[in-house]
PDB file of C-alpha atoms in Angstrom:
ATOM      1  CA  MET D   1      -0.285  -0.115  -0.374  1.00  0.00           C
ATOM      2  CA  SER D   2       1.303   3.602  -0.897  1.00  0.00           C
ATOM      3  CA  LEU D   3       2.210   6.361   1.328  1.00  0.00           C
ATOM      4  CA  LYS D   4      -0.811   8.280  -0.277  1.00  0.00           C
ATOM      5  CA  ALA D   5      -3.352   5.343   0.004  1.00  0.00           C
ATOM      6  CA  ILE D   6      -2.534   5.326   3.745  1.00  0.00           C
ATOM      7  CA  ALA D   7      -2.575   8.511   4.200  1.00  0.00           C
ATOM      8  CA  ILE D   8      -6.198   8.902   2.753  1.00  0.00           C
ATOM      9  CA  ALA D   9      -7.355   5.400   4.717  1.00  0.00           C
ATOM     10  CA  TRP D  10      -6.553   7.249   8.017  1.00  0.00           C
ATOM     11  CA  ALA D  11      -7.851  10.604   7.311  1.00  0.00           C
ATOM     12  CA  CYS D  12     -11.376   9.134   6.295  1.00  0.00           C
ATOM     13  CA  ALA D  13     -10.841   7.287  10.037  1.00  0.00           C
ATOM     14  CA  VAL D  14     -10.492  10.398  11.255  1.00  0.00           C
ATOM     15  CA  LEU D  15     -12.981  12.622   9.859  1.00  0.00           C
ATOM     16  CA  THR D  16     -15.758   9.918   9.962  1.00  0.00           C
ATOM     17  CA  GLN D  17     -14.796  10.692  14.011  1.00  0.00           C
ATOM     18  CA  GLY D  18     -15.163  14.313  14.288  1.00  0.00           C
ATOM     19  CA  VAL D  19     -11.683  14.857  14.831  1.00  0.00           C
ATOM     20  CA  ALA D  20     -11.064  18.888  14.638  1.00  0.00           C
ATOM     21  CA  ALA D  21      -8.004  20.214  12.348  1.00  0.00           C
ATOM     22  CA  ASP D  22      -5.516  19.434  15.503  1.00  0.00           C
ATOM     23  CA  PHE D  23      -2.432  17.832  16.197  1.00  0.00           C
ATOM     24  CA  ASP D  24      -4.126  14.058  15.146  1.00  0.00           C
ATOM     25  CA  SER D  25      -5.549  15.588  12.156  1.00  0.00           C
ATOM     26  CA  CYS D  26      -1.809  14.902  10.981  1.00  0.00           C
ATOM     27  CA  THR D  27       0.556  11.733   9.492  1.00  0.00           C
ATOM     28  CA  ASN D  28       3.741  10.545   8.150  1.00  0.00           C
ATOM     29  CA  LEU D  29       5.012  12.306  11.646  1.00  0.00           C
ATOM     30  CA  LEU D  30       8.698  10.671  11.204  1.00  0.00           C
ATOM     31  CA  PRO D  31      11.857  12.445  12.643  1.00  0.00           C
ATOM     32  CA  ARG D  32      14.036  12.693  10.436  1.00  0.00           C
ATOM     33  CA  TRP D  33      18.171  13.989  10.744  1.00  0.00           C
ATOM     34  CA  ASP D  34      18.857  15.960   7.776  1.00  0.00           C
ATOM     35  CA  GLY D  35      22.640  16.522   8.449  1.00  0.00           C
ATOM     36  CA  SER D  36      22.199  19.786  10.700  1.00  0.00           C
ATOM     37  CA  ALA D  37      18.611  19.002  12.848  1.00  0.00           C
ATOM     38  CA  TRP D  38      15.943  16.727  13.516  1.00  0.00           C
ATOM     39  CA  VAL D  39      12.956  17.551  11.590  1.00  0.00           C
ATOM     40  CA  PHE D  40       9.582  16.426  10.708  1.00  0.00           C
ATOM     41  CA  ARG D  41      10.407  16.093   6.924  1.00  0.00           C
ATOM     42  CA  ARG D  42       7.277  15.576   4.703  1.00  0.00           C
ATOM     43  CA  SER D  43       4.074  15.312   6.834  1.00  0.00           C
ATOM     44  CA  PHE D  44       0.888  15.616   5.740  1.00  0.00           C
ATOM     45  CA  CYS D  45      -1.832  17.996   7.563  1.00  0.00           C
ATOM     46  CA  ILE D  46      -5.418  18.670   6.804  1.00  0.00           C
ATOM     47  CA  ASN D  47      -6.385  22.475   6.569  1.00  0.00           C
ATOM     48  CA  GLU D  48      -9.344  23.906   8.548  1.00  0.00           C
ATOM     49  CA  ALA D  49     -11.484  23.745   5.103  1.00  0.00           C
ATOM     50  CA  TYR D  50     -10.535  19.743   4.547  1.00  0.00           C
ATOM     51  CA  ASP D  51     -10.380  20.510   1.168  1.00  0.00           C
ATOM     52  CA  MET D  52      -6.458  20.485   1.094  1.00  0.00           C
ATOM     53  CA  TRP D  53      -3.211  18.024   2.663  1.00  0.00           C
ATOM     54  CA  ILE D  54      -0.645  20.423   2.989  1.00  0.00           C
ATOM     55  CA  VAL D  55       3.307  18.986   3.413  1.00  0.00           C
ATOM     56  CA  THR D  56       5.759  20.835   5.233  1.00  0.00           C
ATOM     57  CA  ALA D  57       8.858  20.310   7.342  1.00  0.00           C
ATOM     58  CA  LEU D  58       9.274  21.124  10.863  1.00  0.00           C
ATOM     59  CA  ASN D  59      12.433  21.654  12.621  1.00  0.00           C
ATOM     60  CA  LEU D  60      12.164  20.509  15.881  1.00  0.00           C
ATOM     61  CA  SER D  61      14.412  22.575  17.603  1.00  0.00           C
ATOM     62  CA  GLN D  62      12.293  25.110  16.952  1.00  0.00           C
ATOM     63  CA  CYS D  63      10.153  23.297  19.448  1.00  0.00           C
ATOM     64  CA  TYR D  64      12.233  21.572  21.910  1.00  0.00           C
ATOM     65  CA  THR D  65      15.287  21.955  23.419  1.00  0.00           C
ATOM     66  CA  LEU D  66      17.433  19.700  26.190  1.00  0.00           C
ATOM     67  CA  ASP D  67      17.442  20.118  30.430  1.00  0.00           C
ATOM     68  CA  ASP D  68      20.404  17.935  31.346  1.00  0.00           C
ATOM     69  CA  GLY D  69      19.120  14.887  28.896  1.00  0.00           C
ATOM     70  CA  LYS D  70      15.323  15.574  28.883  1.00  0.00           C
ATOM     71  CA  ILE D  71      13.674  17.053  25.842  1.00  0.00           C
ATOM     72  CA  VAL D  72      11.737  20.398  26.950  1.00  0.00           C
ATOM     73  CA  ALA D  73       9.093  22.214  25.275  1.00  0.00           C
ATOM     74  CA  ALA D  74      10.906  25.583  24.458  1.00  0.00           C
ATOM     75  CA  ALA D  75      10.763  27.863  21.596  1.00  0.00           C
ATOM     76  CA  ASN D  76      14.362  28.669  19.257  1.00  0.00           C
ATOM     77  CA  LYS D  77      16.287  28.180  22.584  1.00  0.00           C
ATOM     78  CA  ALA D  78      19.619  26.693  22.283  1.00  0.00           C
ATOM     79  CA  PRO D  79      20.925  23.808  22.181  1.00  0.00           C
ATOM     80  CA  GLY D  80      17.445  22.663  20.825  1.00  0.00           C
ATOM     81  CA  ILE D  81      17.564  18.750  20.722  1.00  0.00           C
ATOM     82  CA  ASP D  82      19.900  18.162  17.784  1.00  0.00           C
ATOM     83  CA  ALA D  83      22.772  16.397  20.126  1.00  0.00           C
ATOM     84  CA  CYS D  84      20.231  13.847  20.326  1.00  0.00           C
ATOM     85  CA  VAL D  85      20.480  10.361  18.309  1.00  0.00           C
ATOM     86  CA  ASP D  86      18.070   7.721  17.533  1.00  0.00           C
ATOM     87  CA  CYS D  87      14.588   9.413  17.605  1.00  0.00           C
ATOM     88  CA  TYR D  88      11.245   7.740  16.619  1.00  0.00           C
ATOM     89  CA  VAL D  89       7.672   8.623  17.523  1.00  0.00           C
ATOM     90  CA  GLY D  90       5.962   5.706  19.391  1.00  0.00           C
ATOM     91  CA  VAL D  91       2.226   5.384  20.804  1.00  0.00           C
ATOM     92  CA  SER D  92      -0.130   8.165  21.910  1.00  0.00           C
ATOM     93  CA  SER D  93       2.167  10.353  19.852  1.00  0.00           C
ATOM     94  CA  ILE D  94       5.534  10.088  22.332  1.00  0.00           C
ATOM     95  CA  MET D  95       8.490  10.714  20.816  1.00  0.00           C
ATOM     96  CA  TYR D  96      11.519   8.804  21.969  1.00  0.00           C
ATOM     97  CA  CYS D  97      15.327  10.134  21.501  1.00  0.00           C
ATOM     98  CA  SER D  98      18.844   8.814  23.157  1.00  0.00           C
ATOM     99  CA  CYS D  99      20.146  12.976  24.710  1.00  0.00           C
ATOM    100  CA  PRO D 100      23.495  13.587  26.268  1.00  0.00           C
ATOM    101  CA  ALA D 101      23.154  14.489  29.725  1.00  0.00           C
ATOM    102  CA  ASP D 102      25.291  17.142  31.595  1.00  0.00           C
ATOM    103  CA  ASN D 103      27.901  14.603  32.646  1.00  0.00           C
ATOM    104  CA  GLY D 104      27.799  13.496  28.857  1.00  0.00           C
ATOM    105  CA  THR D 105      26.009  10.017  28.784  1.00  0.00           C
ATOM    106  CA  MET D 106      23.476   9.473  26.731  1.00  0.00           C
ATOM    107  CA  ILE D 107      19.908   9.335  28.308  1.00  0.00           C
ATOM    108  CA  GLY D 108      16.386   8.027  27.267  1.00  0.00           C
ATOM    109  CA  ALA D 109      14.060  10.605  26.735  1.00  0.00           C
ATOM    110  CA  GLN D 110      10.999  11.372  25.435  1.00  0.00           C
ATOM    111  CA  THR D 111       7.911  14.272  25.056  1.00  0.00           C
ATOM    112  CA  ARG D 112       4.318  13.908  24.043  1.00  0.00           C
ATOM    113  CA  LEU D 113       4.267  15.844  20.477  1.00  0.00           C
ATOM    114  CA  PRO D 114       0.593  17.447  21.166  1.00  0.00           C
ATOM    115  CA  ASP D 115       1.541  19.350  24.074  1.00  0.00           C
ATOM    116  CA  THR D 116       3.461  21.022  21.878  1.00  0.00           C
ATOM    117  CA  ILE D 117       2.820  20.663  18.064  1.00  0.00           C
ATOM    118  CA  HIS D 118      -0.331  21.316  16.454  1.00  0.00           C
ATOM    119  CA  ASN D 119      -2.077  21.896  13.164  1.00  0.00           C
ATOM    120  CA  ASP D 120      -1.928  25.539  11.826  1.00  0.00           C
ATOM    121  CA  ASP D 121      -4.633  25.241   9.151  1.00  0.00           C
ATOM    122  CA  GLY D 122      -2.616  22.309   7.454  1.00  0.00           C
ATOM    123  CA  TYR D 123       1.003  23.687   8.801  1.00  0.00           C
ATOM    124  CA  LEU D 124       2.409  21.719  11.779  1.00  0.00           C
ATOM    125  CA  ALA D 125       3.562  24.956  14.311  1.00  0.00           C
ATOM    126  CA  CYS D 126       4.501  25.336  17.955  1.00  0.00           C
ATOM    127  CA  PHE D 127       4.716  28.241  19.604  1.00  0.00           C
ATOM    128  CA  ASP D 128       5.036  31.325  16.553  1.00  0.00           C
ATOM    129  CA  GLN D 129       6.768  28.701  14.650  1.00  0.00           C
ATOM    130  CA  ARG D 130       4.930  27.631  11.418  1.00  0.00           C
ATOM    131  CA  SER D 131       6.416  24.587   9.430  1.00  0.00           C
ATOM    132  CA  THR D 132       8.139  24.913   5.962  1.00  0.00           C
ATOM    133  CA  PHE D 133       5.887  24.322   2.752  1.00  0.00           C
ATOM    134  CA  ILE D 134       6.980  21.614   1.015  1.00  0.00           C
ATOM    135  CA  GLU D 135       3.974  20.816  -1.660  1.00  0.00           C
ATOM    136  CA  SER D 136      -0.195  20.860  -1.316  1.00  0.00           C
ATOM    137  CA  SER D 137      -2.657  18.271  -2.503  1.00  0.00           C
ATOM    138  CA  PRO D 138      -6.364  18.391  -2.964  1.00  0.00           C
ATOM    139  CA  TYR D 139      -8.244  16.182   0.116  1.00  0.00           C
ATOM    140  CA  PRO D 140      -9.542  13.533  -0.113  1.00  0.00           C
ATOM    141  CA  ALA D 141      -6.594  13.324  -3.050  1.00  0.00           C
ATOM    142  CA  SER D 142      -7.467  10.508  -5.233  1.00  0.00           C
ATOM    143  CA  SER D 143      -5.372   7.389  -5.532  1.00  0.00           C
TER     144      SER D 143
END
């Protein structure tokens, strides 16, 4: 099954449950290392009119920083989470990473994404930061 087909099936399930345009109206939330930062690259969110998929990228260091190895919500506060490794999103939209503590050891860290990140009319956003536009397509997209 293609990513597009999965996204369409997921969105149909969300809409039939009457979920508003919030974090749960986004999909493909996979943290990826782009060589300099952890980003959600090519995330799909439905806009408020429910007629477009907006595909964006969000640099996660715009939303999070580290406090002795713990991931903490903070807007554009150095050092961000770029020193973390092996990040992934698990059940209940919790992102897990291994991050350096102040003593230099790597520790397990986690954060619940919907507490900080939301859907701003099709764009992933946190605080006053909005993700970067990549492309859009009609919703529901034809297969």
